CSV table of C-alpha atoms and ligand atoms in Angstrom, one decimal:
chain,number,residue,atom,x,y,z
A,1,MET,CA,-0.1,-0.2,-0.1
A,2,ALA,CA,1.3,3.6,-1.3
A,3,GLU,CA,2.2,5.5,2.3
A,4,ILE,CA,0.1,8.1,3.1
A,5,LYS,CA,1.4,11.3,2.8
A,6,GLU,CA,1.4,14.2,5.8
A,7,TYR,CA,1.3,17.9,5.1
A,8,LYS,CA,2.5,20.4,7.3
A,9,ASN,CA,1.5,23.9,7.7
A,10,LEU,CA,3.9,26.9,6.7
A,11,ILE,CA,4.1,29.3,9.4
A,12,ASN,CA,7.0,31.8,9.9
A,13,GLY,CA,8.7,30.1,6.9
A,14,GLU,CA,8.8,26.6,8.5
A,15,TRP,CA,6.3,23.5,7.7
A,16,LYS,CA,4.7,22.3,11.2
A,17,GLU,CA,3.1,19.4,12.7
A,18,SER,CA,0.7,20.0,14.9
A,19,LYS,CA,-0.1,17.4,17.9
A,20,GLU,CA,-3.2,15.8,15.7
A,21,GLN,CA,-4.0,15.4,12.2
A,22,ILE,CA,-7.3,15.3,10.1
A,23,THR,CA,-7.2,12.4,7.7
A,24,ILE,CA,-8.7,14.0,3.9
A,25,TYR,CA,-10.5,11.2,2.0
A,26,SER,CA,-11.6,11.0,-1.5
A,27,PRO,CA,-15.0,11.8,-2.1
A,28,ILE,CA,-14.9,9.8,-5.1
A,29,ASP,CA,-13.8,6.2,-3.3
A,30,ASN,CA,-13.9,7.2,0.1
A,31,LYS,CA,-9.8,6.2,-0.1
A,32,GLU,CA,-7.6,8.1,2.0
A,33,ILE,CA,-5.5,10.2,0.4
A,34,GLY,CA,-3.6,12.6,2.8
A,35,LYS,CA,-3.4,14.1,6.6
A,36,VAL,CA,-3.4,16.9,7.6
A,37,GLN,CA,-2.9,19.4,10.8
A,38,ALA,CA,-5.7,20.1,13.7
A,39,MET,CA,-4.2,23.0,15.0
A,40,THR,CA,-4.8,24.5,18.3
A,41,HIS,CA,-5.5,27.8,19.3
A,42,LYS,CA,-2.2,28.4,20.3
A,43,GLU,CA,-0.8,27.1,16.8
A,44,ILE,CA,-3.2,29.9,15.6
A,45,ASP,CA,-1.3,32.6,18.0
A,46,ASP,CA,1.8,31.9,16.5
A,47,ALA,CA,0.7,32.3,13.0
A,48,MET,CA,-0.9,35.5,13.4
A,49,ALA,CA,2.3,36.3,15.4
A,50,ALA,CA,4.5,35.5,12.5
A,51,ALA,CA,2.1,37.4,10.4
A,52,LYS,CA,2.5,40.3,12.3
A,53,ALA,CA,5.9,40.2,12.5
A,54,ALA,CA,6.4,39.8,8.8
A,55,MET,CA,3.8,43.0,7.7
A,56,LYS,CA,6.2,45.8,7.9
A,57,ALA,CA,9.2,44.2,6.0
A,58,TRP,CA,6.7,43.2,3.1
A,59,ARG,CA,4.7,46.3,3.0
A,60,GLU,CA,8.1,47.9,2.1
A,61,VAL,CA,9.4,45.8,-0.6
A,62,PRO,CA,9.1,47.4,-3.9
A,63,ILE,CA,5.6,46.4,-6.0
A,64,VAL,CA,8.0,45.2,-9.1
A,65,GLU,CA,9.7,42.5,-6.5
A,66,ARG,CA,6.5,41.8,-4.9
A,67,ALA,CA,5.2,41.1,-8.6
A,68,LYS,CA,8.5,38.9,-9.3
A,69,VAL,CA,7.8,36.5,-6.9
A,70,LEU,CA,3.9,36.1,-8.6
A,71,TYR,CA,5.2,35.4,-11.3
A,72,LYS,CA,7.5,32.8,-10.1
A,73,ALA,CA,4.8,31.6,-8.6
A,74,ALA,CA,2.7,31.4,-11.7
A,75,GLU,CA,5.7,29.4,-13.4
A,76,LEU,CA,6.3,27.0,-10.9
A,77,LEU,CA,2.1,26.3,-10.5
A,78,GLU,CA,2.3,26.2,-14.4
A,79,LYS,CA,4.9,23.6,-14.4
A,80,ARG,CA,3.3,21.1,-11.8
A,81,LYS,CA,-0.3,21.8,-13.2
A,82,ASP,CA,-1.0,18.1,-14.1
A,83,GLU,CA,0.4,16.8,-10.4
A,84,ILE,CA,-1.6,19.2,-8.7
A,85,GLY,CA,-4.6,18.9,-11.0
A,86,GLU,CA,-4.7,15.1,-9.9
A,87,ILE,CA,-4.5,15.3,-6.1
A,88,LEU,CA,-7.4,18.4,-6.6
A,89,ALA,CA,-9.5,16.1,-9.1
A,90,GLU,CA,-8.9,13.2,-6.0
A,91,GLU,CA,-9.5,15.5,-3.4
A,92,VAL,CA,-12.6,17.4,-4.5
A,93,ALA,CA,-14.1,14.7,-7.2
A,94,LYS,CA,-13.6,17.2,-9.7
A,95,ASN,CA,-13.0,16.0,-13.5
A,96,LEU,CA,-9.4,16.0,-14.3
A,97,LYS,CA,-9.2,18.2,-17.2
A,98,SER,CA,-11.1,20.7,-15.5
A,99,ALA,CA,-8.8,20.4,-12.1
A,100,VAL,CA,-5.8,21.2,-14.6
A,101,SER,CA,-7.8,23.7,-16.2
A,102,GLU,CA,-8.3,25.1,-12.5
A,103,VAL,CA,-4.4,25.2,-12.4
A,104,VAL,CA,-3.7,27.0,-15.1
A,105,ARG,CA,-6.6,29.3,-14.9
A,106,THR,CA,-4.7,30.1,-11.6
A,107,ALA,CA,-1.3,30.6,-13.0
A,108,ASP,CA,-3.2,33.0,-15.4
A,109,LEU,CA,-4.9,34.7,-12.5
A,110,ILE,CA,-1.7,35.3,-10.9
A,111,ARG,CA,0.5,36.7,-13.6
A,112,TYR,CA,-2.2,39.7,-13.9
A,113,THR,CA,-2.6,40.2,-10.5
A,114,ALA,CA,1.1,40.9,-10.8
A,115,GLU,CA,0.3,43.2,-13.8
A,116,GLU,CA,-2.3,45.1,-12.6
A,117,GLY,CA,-1.2,45.1,-9.0
A,118,ILE,CA,1.8,47.3,-10.2
A,119,ARG,CA,-0.7,49.8,-12.3
A,120,VAL,CA,-2.4,50.4,-9.2
A,121,HIS,CA,-1.9,53.6,-8.7
A,122,GLY,CA,-2.8,56.5,-6.1
A,123,GLU,CA,-4.1,60.1,-6.9
A,124,VAL,CA,-3.7,63.6,-6.5
A,125,MET,CA,-6.7,65.6,-5.5
A,126,LYS,CA,-7.0,69.9,-5.6
A,127,GLY,CA,-9.7,71.3,-3.2
A,128,ASP,CA,-10.5,74.3,-5.1
A,129,THR,CA,-13.7,73.1,-6.4
A,130,PHE,CA,-15.1,74.3,-2.6
A,131,GLU,CA,-14.7,77.2,-1.0
A,132,ALA,CA,-11.5,79.6,-1.1
A,133,ALA,CA,-9.8,78.4,1.9
A,134,SER,CA,-9.7,75.2,-0.1
A,135,LYS,CA,-7.9,76.6,-3.2
A,136,ASN,CA,-4.7,75.7,-2.0
A,137,LYS,CA,-4.9,71.8,-0.8
A,138,LEU,CA,-3.7,69.3,-2.4
A,139,ALA,CA,-4.6,65.8,-1.2
A,140,ILE,CA,-1.9,63.2,-1.7
A,141,ILE,CA,-3.8,59.8,-2.4
A,142,ARG,CA,-2.5,56.6,-1.8
A,143,ARG,CA,-3.0,53.1,-1.4
A,144,GLU,CA,-1.8,50.9,1.6
A,145,PRO,CA,-2.1,47.3,3.1
A,146,MET,CA,-4.7,46.3,5.3
A,147,GLY,CA,-2.2,44.2,7.2
A,148,VAL,CA,-3.2,40.6,8.3
A,149,VAL,CA,-5.6,39.0,5.6
A,150,LEU,CA,-7.7,36.2,6.1
A,151,ALA,CA,-8.4,34.2,3.3
A,152,ILE,CA,-10.6,31.7,3.5
A,153,ALA,CA,-11.1,29.2,0.3
A,154,PRO,CA,-14.2,26.8,-0.7
A,155,PHE,CA,-13.8,23.3,-1.4
A,156,ASN,CA,-15.3,23.2,-5.5
A,157,TYR,CA,-12.0,25.8,-5.8
A,158,PRO,CA,-9.8,24.9,-3.6
A,159,ILE,CA,-6.5,26.3,-5.8
A,160,ASN,CA,-8.2,29.1,-8.0
A,161,LEU,CA,-10.3,30.6,-5.3
A,162,SER,CA,-7.2,30.7,-3.0
A,163,ALA,CA,-5.1,32.0,-5.3
A,164,SER,CA,-7.7,34.9,-6.1
A,165,LYS,CA,-7.5,35.9,-2.5
A,166,ILE,CA,-4.2,35.4,-2.0
A,167,ALA,CA,-2.7,36.8,-4.6
A,168,PRO,CA,-4.0,40.0,-4.6
A,169,ALA,CA,-3.5,40.4,-0.9
A,170,LEU,CA,0.5,40.1,-1.5
A,171,ILE,CA,1.1,42.6,-4.5
A,172,GLY,CA,-1.4,44.9,-1.8
A,173,GLY,CA,1.4,44.8,0.6
A,174,ASN,CA,-0.8,42.5,3.4
A,175,VAL,CA,0.2,39.8,4.7
A,176,VAL,CA,-1.9,36.6,4.9
A,177,ILE,CA,-3.2,34.0,6.9
A,178,PHE,CA,-4.2,31.0,4.7
A,179,LYS,CA,-7.6,28.5,5.4
A,180,PRO,CA,-7.8,26.2,2.6
A,181,PRO,CA,-11.0,24.5,3.1
A,182,THR,CA,-10.7,20.8,4.7
A,183,GLN,CA,-11.5,18.9,2.1
A,184,GLY,CA,-9.4,20.7,-0.5
A,185,ALA,CA,-6.8,20.9,2.3
A,186,ILE,CA,-3.8,19.1,0.4
A,187,SER,CA,-4.8,21.4,-2.9
A,188,GLY,CA,-4.6,24.1,-0.9
A,189,LEU,CA,-1.3,23.5,0.8
A,190,LEU,CA,0.5,22.7,-2.8
A,191,LEU,CA,-0.6,25.7,-3.4
A,192,THR,CA,1.1,27.6,-0.4
A,193,GLN,CA,4.2,25.7,-1.0
A,194,VAL,CA,4.5,27.1,-4.8
A,195,PHE,CA,4.0,30.2,-3.3
A,196,GLU,CA,6.9,29.6,-0.6
A,197,GLU,CA,8.9,28.5,-3.2
A,198,ALA,CA,8.2,31.2,-5.6
A,199,GLY,CA,10.7,33.4,-2.6
A,200,LEU,CA,8.3,34.7,0.1
A,201,PRO,CA,9.9,35.8,2.7
A,202,LYS,CA,8.9,34.0,5.9
A,203,GLY,CA,5.4,34.8,7.7
A,204,VAL,CA,4.4,36.9,4.7
A,205,LEU,CA,2.1,33.5,4.0
A,206,ASN,CA,1.1,31.4,6.6
A,207,SER,CA,-1.5,28.3,6.3
A,208,VAL,CA,-3.9,27.1,8.9
A,209,THR,CA,-6.0,23.7,9.1
A,210,GLY,CA,-7.9,22.1,11.6
A,211,LYS,CA,-11.6,21.5,12.3
A,212,GLY,CA,-13.2,24.1,12.1
A,213,SER,CA,-15.4,23.7,15.0
A,214,VAL,CA,-11.9,24.1,16.9
A,215,ILE,CA,-10.6,27.3,15.1
A,216,GLY,CA,-13.2,28.8,12.8
A,217,ASP,CA,-15.0,30.7,15.0
A,218,TYR,CA,-11.6,31.7,17.0
A,219,LEU,CA,-9.8,32.4,13.4
A,220,ILE,CA,-12.5,35.0,12.3
A,221,ALA,CA,-12.6,36.6,15.8
A,222,HIS,CA,-9.0,37.0,15.9
A,223,PRO,CA,-7.9,40.5,16.8
A,224,ASP,CA,-4.4,40.3,14.8
A,225,VAL,CA,-7.1,40.1,11.9
A,226,ASN,CA,-7.6,42.9,9.7
A,227,PHE,CA,-9.6,42.2,6.8
A,228,ILE,CA,-11.5,38.5,6.1
A,229,ASN,CA,-12.1,37.5,2.7
A,230,PHE,CA,-14.3,34.6,2.6
A,231,THR,CA,-15.7,32.5,0.1
A,232,GLY,CA,-18.6,30.0,1.0
A,233,SER,CA,-22.3,29.2,2.5
A,234,THR,CA,-24.2,32.4,2.9
A,235,GLU,CA,-24.9,30.5,6.5
A,236,VAL,CA,-21.2,30.8,7.3
A,237,GLY,CA,-21.1,34.4,5.3
A,238,GLU,CA,-23.4,35.6,7.8
A,239,LYS,CA,-21.6,34.0,11.0
A,240,ILE,CA,-18.4,35.9,9.5
A,241,GLY,CA,-19.9,38.8,9.4
A,242,GLU,CA,-21.6,38.7,13.2
A,243,VAL,CA,-18.3,37.5,14.8
A,244,SER,CA,-16.3,39.8,13.1
A,245,GLY,CA,-17.2,42.9,14.5
A,246,MET,CA,-16.1,45.9,12.6
A,247,LYS,CA,-13.5,44.1,10.6
A,248,PRO,CA,-13.7,44.5,7.1
A,249,ILE,CA,-14.7,42.1,4.7
A,250,LEU,CA,-15.2,40.6,0.9
A,251,LEU,CA,-18.1,38.0,0.9
A,252,GLU,CA,-18.6,35.6,-1.9
A,253,LEU,CA,-21.7,33.2,-0.6
A,254,GLY,CA,-24.5,31.7,-2.4
A,255,GLY,CA,-26.8,32.2,-5.3
A,256,LYS,CA,-29.8,30.9,-6.9
A,257,ASP,CA,-28.9,32.3,-10.5
A,258,ALA,CA,-31.6,32.3,-13.0
A,259,ALA,CA,-31.6,32.0,-17.1
A,260,ILE,CA,-34.6,33.6,-17.8
A,261,VAL,CA,-35.4,32.5,-21.6
A,262,LEU,CA,-37.7,34.6,-23.9
A,263,GLU,CA,-40.2,33.2,-27.1
A,264,ASP,CA,-37.6,35.3,-29.0
A,265,ALA,CA,-34.3,33.2,-28.0
A,266,ASP,CA,-32.0,30.7,-30.3
A,267,LEU,CA,-33.6,27.9,-28.0
A,268,GLU,CA,-30.4,25.4,-29.2
A,269,LYS,CA,-27.9,28.2,-28.0
A,270,ALA,CA,-29.6,28.5,-24.6
A,271,ALA,CA,-29.9,25.5,-23.9
A,272,SER,CA,-26.2,24.6,-24.4
A,273,GLU,CA,-25.1,27.1,-22.1
A,274,ILE,CA,-28.0,26.5,-19.6
A,275,VAL,CA,-27.0,22.8,-19.1
A,276,ALA,CA,-23.1,24.0,-19.1
A,277,GLY,CA,-24.3,26.6,-16.8
A,278,ALA,CA,-26.6,23.7,-14.4
A,279,PHE,CA,-24.5,21.1,-14.9
A,280,SER,CA,-20.1,21.5,-15.0
A,281,TYR,CA,-19.0,20.3,-11.6
A,282,SER,CA,-22.3,18.6,-10.8
A,283,GLY,CA,-23.6,21.9,-10.2
A,284,GLN,CA,-21.6,22.8,-7.1
A,285,ARG,CA,-20.5,26.9,-8.1
A,286,CYS,CA,-21.6,29.3,-6.7
A,287,THR,CA,-22.3,30.8,-9.9
A,288,ALA,CA,-24.2,28.0,-11.3
A,289,ILE,CA,-27.7,28.1,-13.2
A,290,LYS,CA,-30.0,27.3,-10.4
A,291,ARG,CA,-33.5,27.7,-12.5
A,292,VAL,CA,-34.8,28.0,-15.8
A,293,LEU,CA,-37.6,31.0,-16.0
A,294,VAL,CA,-38.9,30.5,-19.4
A,295,GLU,CA,-41.6,32.3,-21.2
A,296,GLU,CA,-44.6,29.7,-21.4
A,297,LYS,CA,-44.9,30.0,-25.8
A,298,VAL,CA,-41.4,28.4,-26.0
A,299,ALA,CA,-41.5,26.2,-22.7
A,300,ASP,CA,-42.1,22.7,-24.0
A,301,LYS,CA,-39.9,23.5,-26.5
A,302,LEU,CA,-36.9,24.4,-24.4
A,303,ALA,CA,-37.3,21.4,-21.8
A,304,GLU,CA,-37.6,18.9,-25.1
A,305,ILE,CA,-33.8,20.4,-26.5
A,306,LEU,CA,-32.8,20.4,-22.4
A,307,GLU,CA,-33.5,17.0,-21.8
A,308,LYS,CA,-31.6,15.6,-24.8
A,309,LYS,CA,-28.4,17.5,-23.8
A,310,VAL,CA,-28.8,16.3,-20.2
A,311,ASN,CA,-29.4,13.1,-21.4
A,312,SER,CA,-26.3,13.0,-22.6
A,313,LEU,CA,-23.7,14.1,-19.8
A,314,SER,CA,-21.6,11.6,-19.0
A,315,VAL,CA,-21.8,10.4,-15.4
A,316,GLY,CA,-19.2,9.0,-13.2
A,317,ASP,CA,-15.3,8.9,-12.6
A,318,PRO,CA,-13.7,12.3,-12.5
A,319,PHE,CA,-10.3,10.5,-13.8
A,320,ASP,CA,-12.6,9.6,-16.7
A,321,ASN,CA,-13.5,13.2,-17.1
A,322,ALA,CA,-17.0,12.6,-16.8
A,323,GLU,CA,-19.6,15.2,-16.8
A,324,ILE,CA,-21.3,14.9,-13.9
A,325,THR,CA,-18.8,13.8,-10.6
A,326,PRO,CA,-19.8,12.3,-6.7
A,327,LEU,CA,-20.8,15.0,-4.7
A,328,ILE,CA,-18.3,16.3,-2.0
A,329,SER,CA,-20.1,14.4,0.4
A,330,ASN,CA,-22.8,11.9,1.2
A,331,LYS,CA,-24.3,14.8,3.2
A,332,ALA,CA,-24.5,17.1,0.2
A,333,ALA,CA,-26.3,14.3,-1.8
A,334,ASP,CA,-28.6,13.9,1.1
A,335,PHE,CA,-29.5,17.7,1.2
A,336,VAL,CA,-30.1,17.3,-2.9
A,337,GLU,CA,-32.3,14.3,-2.5
A,338,GLU,CA,-34.1,16.2,0.0
A,339,LEU,CA,-35.0,19.4,-2.8
A,340,ILE,CA,-35.9,16.6,-5.7
A,341,ASP,CA,-38.3,14.6,-3.3
A,342,ASP,CA,-40.0,17.7,-2.3
A,343,ALA,CA,-40.5,19.0,-5.8
A,344,VAL,CA,-41.7,15.6,-6.8
A,345,ASN,CA,-44.1,15.3,-4.1
A,346,LYS,CA,-45.5,18.7,-4.7
A,347,GLY,CA,-46.0,17.6,-8.4
A,348,ALA,CA,-43.0,19.1,-10.3
A,349,LYS,CA,-43.0,17.1,-13.6
A,350,VAL,CA,-39.3,14.4,-14.1
A,351,ILE,CA,-37.8,15.3,-17.1
A,352,ASN,CA,-34.9,13.6,-16.5
A,353,HIS,CA,-34.7,10.6,-13.9
A,354,PRO,CA,-32.2,11.5,-11.3
A,355,LYS,CA,-31.1,8.5,-9.9
A,356,ARG,CA,-28.8,8.2,-7.0
A,357,GLU,CA,-25.6,5.6,-6.0
A,358,GLY,CA,-24.0,7.0,-2.4
A,359,ASN,CA,-22.8,10.6,-3.9
A,360,LEU,CA,-23.2,10.6,-6.9
A,361,ILE,CA,-26.3,11.9,-8.5
A,362,TRP,CA,-27.1,11.9,-12.1
A,363,PRO,CA,-28.4,15.0,-13.3
A,364,GLY,CA,-32.3,16.0,-13.4
A,365,VAL,CA,-34.0,18.5,-14.6
A,366,PHE,CA,-37.8,19.6,-13.5
A,367,ASP,CA,-40.2,21.3,-15.0
A,368,ASN,CA,-43.6,22.7,-14.2
A,369,VAL,CA,-42.1,23.6,-10.6
A,370,THR,CA,-44.3,26.3,-9.4
A,371,LEU,CA,-43.3,29.1,-6.3
A,372,ASP,CA,-44.4,26.4,-3.3
A,373,MET,CA,-41.6,24.1,-4.1
A,374,ARG,CA,-37.8,24.2,-1.8
A,375,ILE,CA,-36.5,24.2,-5.3
A,376,ALA,CA,-37.7,27.1,-6.7
A,377,TRP,CA,-35.3,29.1,-3.7
A,378,GLU,CA,-32.7,27.1,-2.3
A,379,GLU,CA,-29.4,26.2,-3.3
A,380,PRO,CA,-28.9,22.7,-4.2
A,381,PHE,CA,-25.5,22.8,-4.8
A,382,GLY,CA,-26.0,19.7,-7.0
A,383,PRO,CA,-26.9,18.2,-10.6
A,384,VAL,CA,-30.9,19.3,-10.6
A,385,LEU,CA,-32.5,22.2,-12.6
A,386,PRO,CA,-36.1,23.4,-12.1
A,387,ILE,CA,-38.0,25.0,-14.6
A,388,ILE,CA,-40.4,27.5,-13.6
A,389,ARG,CA,-42.8,28.8,-16.7
A,390,VAL,CA,-43.7,32.3,-16.6
A,391,LYS,CA,-46.0,34.5,-18.4
A,392,ASP,CA,-44.1,37.0,-19.7
A,393,GLU,CA,-40.9,39.2,-19.0
A,394,ASN,CA,-42.2,40.9,-15.6
A,395,GLU,CA,-43.1,37.5,-14.3
A,396,ALA,CA,-39.6,36.5,-14.6
A,397,ILE,CA,-38.2,39.9,-13.2
A,398,GLU,CA,-40.4,39.4,-10.2
A,399,ILE,CA,-39.8,35.9,-9.3
A,400,ASN,CA,-35.8,36.6,-9.4
A,401,ASN,CA,-36.0,39.3,-7.4
A,402,LYS,CA,-38.0,37.6,-4.7
A,403,SER,CA,-34.9,35.6,-4.3
A,404,GLU,CA,-32.9,35.9,-1.0
A,405,TYR,CA,-29.8,35.9,-3.2
A,406,GLY,CA,-28.6,38.4,-5.7
A,407,LEU,CA,-25.6,37.1,-7.7
A,408,GLN,CA,-26.0,36.9,-11.4
A,409,ALA,CA,-28.7,36.0,-13.9
A,410,ALA,CA,-28.9,35.7,-17.8
A,411,ILE,CA,-31.5,36.8,-20.3
A,412,PHE,CA,-31.2,34.7,-23.5
A,413,THR,CA,-32.7,37.0,-26.9
A,414,LYS,CA,-32.5,38.0,-29.7
A,415,ASP,CA,-33.5,41.6,-28.8
A,416,THR,CA,-30.3,43.7,-27.3
A,417,THR,CA,-32.8,46.6,-26.1
A,418,ARG,CA,-35.2,44.1,-24.4
A,419,ALA,CA,-32.2,42.3,-23.0
A,420,LEU,CA,-30.8,45.5,-21.6
A,421,GLU,CA,-33.9,46.7,-20.0
A,422,ILE,CA,-34.8,43.9,-18.2
A,423,ALA,CA,-30.7,43.7,-17.3
A,424,ASP,CA,-31.4,47.2,-15.4
A,425,LYS,CA,-34.5,45.4,-13.2
A,426,LEU,CA,-32.9,42.5,-12.3
A,427,GLU,CA,-31.6,42.7,-8.6
A,428,VAL,CA,-28.3,40.7,-9.0
A,429,GLY,CA,-24.2,41.8,-8.9
A,430,THR,CA,-24.1,40.6,-13.1
A,431,VAL,CA,-26.3,39.9,-15.9
A,432,HIS,CA,-24.9,37.7,-18.5
A,433,MET,CA,-26.8,37.9,-22.4
A,434,ASN,CA,-27.3,35.0,-24.2
A,435,ASN,CA,-24.5,33.2,-21.6
A,436,LYS,CA,-24.1,31.3,-18.6
A,437,THR,CA,-23.6,32.6,-15.3
A,438,GLN,CA,-19.8,32.8,-14.4
A,439,ARG,CA,-17.4,34.6,-12.4
A,440,GLY,CA,-14.5,35.0,-14.6
A,441,PRO,CA,-13.1,36.1,-17.1
A,442,ASP,CA,-11.0,37.0,-13.5
A,443,ASN,CA,-10.6,40.7,-14.6
A,444,PHE,CA,-14.2,41.2,-14.5
A,445,PRO,CA,-15.7,42.5,-11.4
A,446,PHE,CA,-17.6,39.8,-9.9
A,447,LEU,CA,-20.0,40.9,-6.7
A,448,GLY,CA,-22.9,39.7,-5.1
A,449,ILE,CA,-25.9,41.6,-3.5
A,450,LYS,CA,-28.3,40.4,-1.0
A,451,LYS,CA,-27.4,37.2,1.1
A,452,SER,CA,-24.6,36.4,-2.2
A,453,GLY,CA,-22.4,38.8,-0.8
A,454,VAL,CA,-20.5,41.5,0.5
A,455,GLY,CA,-17.9,44.1,-1.4
A,456,VAL,CA,-15.9,43.6,-5.1
A,457,GLN,CA,-13.6,40.8,-6.3
A,458,GLY,CA,-12.0,40.5,-9.8
A,459,ILE,CA,-8.3,40.8,-10.1
A,460,ARG,CA,-8.5,44.5,-9.7
A,461,TYR,CA,-11.4,45.0,-7.5
A,462,SER,CA,-9.8,42.7,-5.1
A,463,ILE,CA,-6.6,44.1,-4.6
A,464,GLU,CA,-8.4,47.5,-3.9
A,465,SER,CA,-10.9,45.6,-1.7
A,466,MET,CA,-7.4,44.7,0.3
A,467,THR,CA,-6.0,48.1,0.2
A,468,LYS,CA,-7.4,51.0,1.9
A,469,LEU,CA,-6.8,54.6,0.9
A,470,LYS,CA,-4.3,56.8,2.7
A,471,SER,CA,-4.9,60.6,2.2
A,472,VAL,CA,-1.6,63.1,3.1
A,473,VAL,CA,-3.1,67.0,2.4
A,474,ILE,CA,-0.5,69.5,1.4
A,475,ASN,CA,-2.0,73.3,2.1
A,476,ILE,CA,0.4,75.0,-0.7
B,1,G3H,O1,-18.4,28.7,-6.8
B,1,G3H,C1,-18.3,30.2,-6.7
B,1,G3H,C2,-17.3,30.1,-7.8
B,1,G3H,O2,-16.9,32.0,-7.9
B,1,G3H,C3,-18.4,30.5,-9.6
B,1,G3H,O3,-16.5,30.6,-10.2
B,1,G3H,O4,-17.8,31.2,-12.4
B,1,G3H,O5,-15.9,30.6,-12.5
B,1,G3H,O6,-17.0,29.2,-11.7
B,1,G3H,P1,-17.5,30.2,-11.7
């Protein structure tokens, strides 16, 4: 039997072991794939102290030098794309092709962050638009680091959604305490290793792993943390909001993204986008399309095309590059099943029958979903798609806006003017036209409103979020 590898935490430039470990099993076959450390509060304090101690020197490193470390990290990461991609695929049951492309996407993101960071300049402002006394005032406005950034990443993108926090924080002159998801921790620690090898000084990036119940609240309430950047569930995001007090936060949370299909839409194209949007990584994406709002006149036709496309999705092993792979846990699959049962019991028409084996759920489409069904409102984070038939665009807008979430929406129509008018009325962070909902390209702003998030991400926006303005006023 191959030796089970133990992964340590990078604290103050050294790889440290804790007294206890957590075993990581693959969601594919429950095989043990490695162990990570279960840190204590005292060890968390040590990591915080190391970060604080490194802060002064790191913020004084010229930005071009900080950028060089990021370029190096991108290069090292790309070189290890197959090795890290394989571990990622095994750890979170993402198909191998997508896992490798997540690593490559991340290398690109880190490079772009280095380039963008160099160009985040301050500005100079004159006070002469106000009263005469302001005439001689000149403000020099610069960006300064926040300090210690706590970066907490989710299981579904353990490399990309970790680096999209770490890299902008570092280029902005911050030091980082990085908490990878427990399921995904090995991938996160490999990323940490890449940053270390790229030449980060000790203490600038420190990883922390452990049981959420032991270290979760302790981390977010820690007095040494100056900024929290979190991606994950709305439930945890709300908790962070409560516990963190007045600390600034950047949260990317849940969604219930709708695909609004109008009667003049190219239905083939809409169905392809909807299937890709709803079912990639088995629907375990905050930006997945989680409901279709279709005008009655074209609903039968759209349902027919969706059925065909969904039936042709491959299901099975991530290492065979199946499109639908096991969900992250049995608990996650139980929740999806609960939503399916509720919809079926209340009369939804089952188009594709979603059978289940353990945590593997076949893709399912449900038609005639009504607003009393949980699946119309709740986020399954699994391979199921409800179709809600609407009489017109106003009803679609109304249902979209009734959601507690406000991440993204997609509109399918050939009428751009109509699409723009609808986009104006949708209560979401981003509207895509004739395209699936998605976070990228990674330089675009990415934000959610209502229970979908706080603050704005996207490379430049993340750098700006994790730096603060400092204004020096000169009286000339
Ligand atoms: O799960 C949340 C991610 O930010 C979604 O990113 O749209 O690139 O899959 P994605």
